[in-house]
Amino acid sequence: MSFVSISPYFLLLGFLLSDLCFADDTSCSGFGKFDTRTKTCRCIPGFSGRNCEQQCSGRGMFNMTSNTCQCSSPHFTGRDCSIECGGGGAVRNGVCECFEHWARISDSSCSLCNNQGTLSSSSCSCYPPYSGTACSQTCNGAGHVVHGACICNEPTMGGLLCDQPCSGNGLQQISGQKKWCICNETHSGTACQVTCSGYGAVRDGKCECSALRSGKRCEIECNGRGRALSSSVCDCELGYFWNRTSMMCELDWCGDESHVVDAHGKCVCAALYGGSACSLCSGHGTLNQTDLTRRCDCEVPFTGPSCASTCSTHGVTLTSTPECTCLYGYFGPLCEIECNGHGTYVNNSCQCNPPYKPPLCEIHCNGNGDISESSRCSCYAGYSGDMCQIECSGHGHLVNGKCQCNFGFSGTHCESECNGNGHVTSDQRCDCSKLFSGPNCNISCSGHGSPWIVEGANLFLPFQSMSLFQEYQVTHPSATLQCVCANGFVGADCGSPCSGRGSIGPQGTCVCNSNLYSGDLCQFACSGRGDVVNGACVCNRFGAVGALCELECSGNGHIQNSECICNEGFEAPYCRARCKDMCVHGTCDAEVCDCAIGWGGKWCHLTDCQTTHEIADQEIEICPGNTSILF
C-alpha cells in the first residue's frame, strides 16, 4: 500500500476554502470585479451575493446617481440596508420587536438602553430617573420627569425613582384612603423630601444649619426674633438688636439688664424673669444654675421658663391648695399633657394620632385591638380596618368571639361573598358569576367539570379563586374563564349530559334519547355515517345505507383505508350494482336502464307501482300496501 504526502500548507488552504462559494458569473452581474485568484466576486458597495446579484441586502434599491442604497423601509438602515431595527431588533408584522436591553423608540427603530443608560455586565445601568431592563420606565412608573427629575404622582412618595415612601426620611401612615408622613427630626414636607428646611445639611443624624438658621430642622429664622435681610444680616423685632458677632437677634438690655421697654412703655422681661416687675423666676421658683445652664425650678402649680404661667396655661387652681384643675383636653398634675399624650388640642377638640380615638385620645383601636410597634392597630379576632372599627368585615356580628355571618358570606371574618364567585343581591340571594351556580355559588361547571383560565385557544391555568383571576386579568386582559367538562357532558357550563343526546341512567351510563344515536356518550349520529334530519337518518359517508346508516358501501363491500372494497359484481366508489347486470326488463344505455313498455323503476323491475322516489341515494318503491327500499 502506498501513501501520498500532502503539504500542510495545502491542508490549511483547503480548510479555509472548504465553505467558500465560488462565483459562477465572471461579470459579477456588472456590480463587482471578478478575482481570478480566488474565483470570487468583489462587489461594489450596496451589492452582495455570490455574483453581486443582490442589491442593498435585498431590502432596497441602489441609486446609481448617488451610489447609495435607498432602503425599502425605515426598519432598515446602513450603507447596504443590512442593519435591522437600528441593530437591536427584528421586524415582525411591520413593527420592530426589540431584543433584551433594547427599547422601541418608534415602530421602525430600537435603542440600546433607550439611550438613557449604558450596558454593563449584560444589563442596563440606567441614568436616573429611568429604570427597567431597557431603561424605558420613568420614575418607576409612579411619576413623571420635569427638568430631569421625578415628580411623584403619590404625594407621600419620594426618592430618585419615586420608590421610597416618605423619601426614606419618615414613616408613612395610612388610614382608609388617607396617607401622610411622619418625618424624622431633620426632614419636612408632604413626602419628607425637604432636608433641614432647605437651609442646611445632615451630619451625624442632625441638621447643620446655614447662617441665620437654627432649630432641629433649621426652621427657625434669626433665632425666632426677626427676618433675614440677606445671608448675613437679620432685621430684628422690637426689643431686640442684631449682634454681628453672635449672628443673633439679642435682647436690647436696659437698666438692670432684666428687661427692655416695648413700644407701649411696658417692661419686656429677659429670660428667667417674669411678672410685672420682672422678678427672677417670677417670684414663684428658684434659680438652678450650673457652669453651662441656668433654669428656674418652679413651685407647684407654676410652670414655664420663668415660672410665669399657672398649670401650663391649660388649667387653674380653684382652692387654697396648689392643685391644678385642667381645662378640657389637658391632663397631668400641671396640665402639661395634651389629649392624653396622643393628639393635639385644636379648636376646642382633640385631633387624635392614629390609632387613638376621639374625644380624648384615651381609647386606641376602638378597644378592639392593640397597638403594634409600627404604631398601627393589631386587631382582635373578628375585627378589621385601620382602626379595628369593622366587625366581621361588615357582614356579620360576633357571638362568643366568633363571627356569625349574614346570608351569602363566609370565612373566619365573613370576608368571602358567595364563596368569592358572586355577590349578594338586595333580596338576599347570591347572583353568581359566569360558570358558577348553587345557592352560595359553590358549584362550578354544573358540578360536571372544572373552570380554567383561557387565553385565545389555549388552556393556561386552572382556576383557583375569582380574586386571583381578576388580578391575573390586570396583566392579561384577554384572559377568560371556560369550563373543561367531564366525559359525557357538554355545553358552556357542562350542563348537558351524554353529548346533549341522552341522560344518565341508573347504572351511571348514558341512555341515548333515540336509536338514531349510539356510543358510550351518545356521540355518534346514524352509526357515525350520517346526520339526523327531521328525525331520520340521512346517510352521507362511505356509501352507507339502511335506516340507521348501519350498512357501509351500500351493503356490498367493506371500508379499508377510508375507501370501499367492493364485493364481486359491484363497483366503486360505493359498491352499487352495475347497470348491465341489473336491467330486468330493459337494456343498459350509458349506465342507465332503458325500460321496455309497461316496466319502470331504476332497474326496469316495477309494473303496477305508481312512482318511485330517491332519498339519499336510496330508491324507495311505493306500491299499494307495501313500501320497500331497493339497493
XYZ file of C-alpha atoms in Angstrom, residues 331-574:
244
model
C -54.154 66.152 81.757
C -51.321 65.740 84.257
C -50.533 67.321 87.626
C -49.615 70.578 85.832
C -51.998 70.146 82.862
C -48.889 69.593 80.793
C -50.238 66.561 78.870
C -52.280 67.377 75.759
C -55.009 64.901 74.712
C -53.573 62.116 76.895
C -50.302 62.497 75.029
C -51.806 61.028 71.844
C -53.023 64.062 69.946
C -53.199 67.847 69.587
C -55.828 70.140 71.062
C -57.161 72.322 68.222
C -60.356 74.397 68.103
C -61.629 73.015 71.418
C -61.271 69.361 70.432
C -58.580 66.702 70.341
C -57.133 65.786 66.957
C -56.005 62.249 67.801
C -52.983 60.493 66.334
C -53.890 57.114 64.816
C -54.773 54.635 66.137
C -56.261 56.599 69.077
C -59.895 57.617 69.115
C -61.684 60.888 69.996
C -62.888 62.565 72.066
C -59.823 62.488 74.351
C -57.499 60.042 72.551
C -57.578 57.663 75.505
C -59.006 54.661 73.578
C -56.897 53.046 70.873
C -58.081 50.831 68.040
C -61.689 51.396 69.166
C -60.950 48.992 72.017
C -60.832 46.142 69.504
C -57.090 45.700 69.158
C -53.604 46.522 70.395
C -51.018 48.957 69.069
C -48.119 47.333 67.220
C -44.508 48.522 67.235
C -45.196 50.406 63.991
C -47.982 52.391 65.753
C -50.678 50.525 63.850
C -53.615 48.527 65.119
C -53.277 44.774 65.502
C -56.962 43.802 65.611
C -58.514 41.096 67.734
C -60.216 38.126 66.021
C -63.349 39.217 64.173
C -62.280 42.853 63.707
C -60.602 44.586 60.801
C -59.933 48.068 59.430
C -57.103 50.507 60.143
C -58.788 51.365 63.490
C -60.320 47.892 64.092
C -63.664 49.569 63.546
C -65.178 46.886 61.303
C -66.854 43.866 62.892
C -66.883 40.646 60.834
C -65.950 42.596 57.674
C -69.276 44.414 57.979
C -71.182 41.256 57.049
C -71.957 39.662 60.397
C -71.638 40.022 64.152
C -69.572 38.406 66.898
C -71.059 35.769 69.159
C -68.752 34.319 71.841
C -65.718 35.587 69.959
C -66.697 34.071 66.595
C -68.305 35.693 63.562
C -71.882 34.748 62.739
C -72.077 35.699 59.060
C -75.038 37.175 57.201
C -76.557 35.263 54.294
C -74.134 34.710 51.430
C -70.986 35.467 53.436
C -68.490 33.017 54.898
C -64.959 32.807 56.257
C -63.402 33.495 59.655
C -64.157 37.212 59.249
C -67.154 36.853 56.852
C -64.778 38.128 54.203
C -65.923 35.788 51.406
C -69.049 36.838 49.482
C -70.896 33.992 47.748
C -67.705 31.888 48.047
C -65.886 34.579 46.077
C -67.891 33.685 42.950
C -70.726 36.221 43.049
C -72.391 38.946 45.100
C -75.369 39.169 47.430
C -78.371 40.996 45.987
C -80.798 43.246 47.848
C -83.315 40.393 48.077
C -80.774 38.198 49.902
C -79.702 35.762 47.229
C -76.401 35.070 45.509
C -76.044 36.379 41.951
C -73.349 34.023 40.667
C -70.585 34.839 38.192
C -70.308 33.022 34.873
C -69.774 29.228 35.171
C -70.908 29.129 38.836
C -74.235 28.075 40.335
C -75.848 26.915 43.553
C -77.417 28.905 46.427
C -73.946 30.075 47.516
C -72.221 29.956 44.084
C -70.261 26.959 45.338
C -70.877 24.749 42.279
C -68.626 25.225 39.258
C -69.454 23.990 35.747
C -72.764 22.481 36.952
C -70.741 20.027 39.044
C -69.587 18.211 35.904
C -66.304 19.924 35.101
C -63.744 22.439 36.299
C -63.088 26.051 35.238
C -59.799 27.019 33.577
C -58.237 30.341 32.652
C -58.130 30.520 28.855
C -56.137 32.806 26.554
C -57.052 32.506 22.910
C -57.491 28.801 22.179
C -55.125 27.615 24.890
C -55.856 26.372 28.402
C -53.434 28.316 30.551
C -54.057 27.879 34.300
C -56.571 26.042 36.487
C -58.996 28.438 38.188
C -58.345 28.952 41.923
C -60.418 31.937 43.012
C -62.226 34.882 41.433
C -59.946 37.398 43.181
C -56.796 35.737 41.772
C -58.399 35.573 38.317
C -59.221 39.304 38.456
C -55.618 40.069 39.461
C -54.414 37.936 36.510
C -56.696 39.876 34.143
C -54.892 43.124 35.012
C -51.800 41.931 33.105
C -53.674 39.550 30.746
C -56.870 41.455 29.754
C -57.800 38.897 27.072
C -57.979 36.021 29.590
C -61.410 34.395 30.140
C -62.872 31.509 32.127
C -64.011 28.334 30.397
C -65.370 25.023 31.662
C -63.466 21.827 30.881
C -66.269 19.233 31.046
C -66.083 15.671 32.342
C -66.664 12.869 29.810
C -70.237 12.783 28.592
C -71.061 16.413 29.444
C -71.154 19.328 27.022
C -72.206 22.971 26.987
C -70.622 26.217 28.180
C -71.429 25.217 31.790
C -71.202 21.408 31.284
C -74.952 21.271 31.940
C -75.861 18.873 29.111
C -75.088 15.164 29.756
C -74.445 12.483 27.141
C -73.347 14.932 24.408
C -76.766 16.604 24.740
C -78.414 13.500 23.235
C -79.360 11.499 26.283
C -79.396 11.257 30.054
C -77.512 9.443 32.789
C -79.201 6.157 33.642
C -79.407 4.279 36.970
C -76.137 2.480 36.227
C -74.310 5.762 35.743
C -74.039 5.309 31.968
C -75.624 7.255 29.105
C -79.066 6.260 27.861
C -79.482 7.844 24.407
C -82.724 9.670 23.582
C -83.137 7.739 20.281
C -81.704 4.741 18.476
C -80.501 7.301 15.933
C -77.600 7.916 18.365
C -75.055 5.472 19.725
C -71.742 5.275 21.554
C -70.835 5.349 25.263
C -71.534 9.113 25.307
C -74.223 9.140 22.564
C -71.565 10.813 20.450
C -72.331 9.035 17.156
C -75.270 10.016 14.934
C -76.546 7.492 12.380
C -73.811 4.953 13.211
C -71.245 7.702 12.565
C -72.083 7.611 8.817
C -74.755 10.309 8.502
C -76.740 13.152 10.060
C -80.158 13.293 11.693
C -82.564 15.421 9.625
C -86.194 15.832 10.692
C -85.979 12.785 12.944
C -84.488 10.411 10.365
C -81.006 9.438 9.229
C -79.604 10.908 6.036
C -76.547 8.819 5.168
C -73.680 10.769 3.642
C -70.434 8.877 4.216
C -68.831 5.776 2.686
C -71.929 4.890 0.670
C -73.786 3.943 3.850
C -77.390 2.728 3.620
C -80.041 1.494 5.992
C -82.446 3.210 8.410
C -79.503 3.881 10.772
C -76.817 4.007 8.053
C -75.649 0.759 9.588
C -74.544 -0.751 6.267
C -71.389 0.645 4.694
C -70.527 0.505 0.983
C -74.207 0.019 0.012
C -74.053 -3.264 1.916
C -71.910 -4.736 -0.846
C -68.385 -4.256 0.492
C -66.295 -3.010 3.406
C -64.196 0.000 4.332
C -60.423 -0.187 4.083
C -58.148 2.861 4.360
C -61.214 5.137 4.101
C -62.309 3.541 0.755
C -64.902 0.926 -0.159
C -63.555 -2.506 -1.140
C -66.483 -3.916 -3.209
C -67.736 -7.482 -3.444
C -67.690 -9.261 -6.816
C -70.225 -7.772 -9.220
C -70.350 -4.320 -7.597
C -68.365 -1.260 -8.496
C -66.672 1.640 -6.696
C -66.884 4.085 -5.218
C -69.909 2.870 -3.211
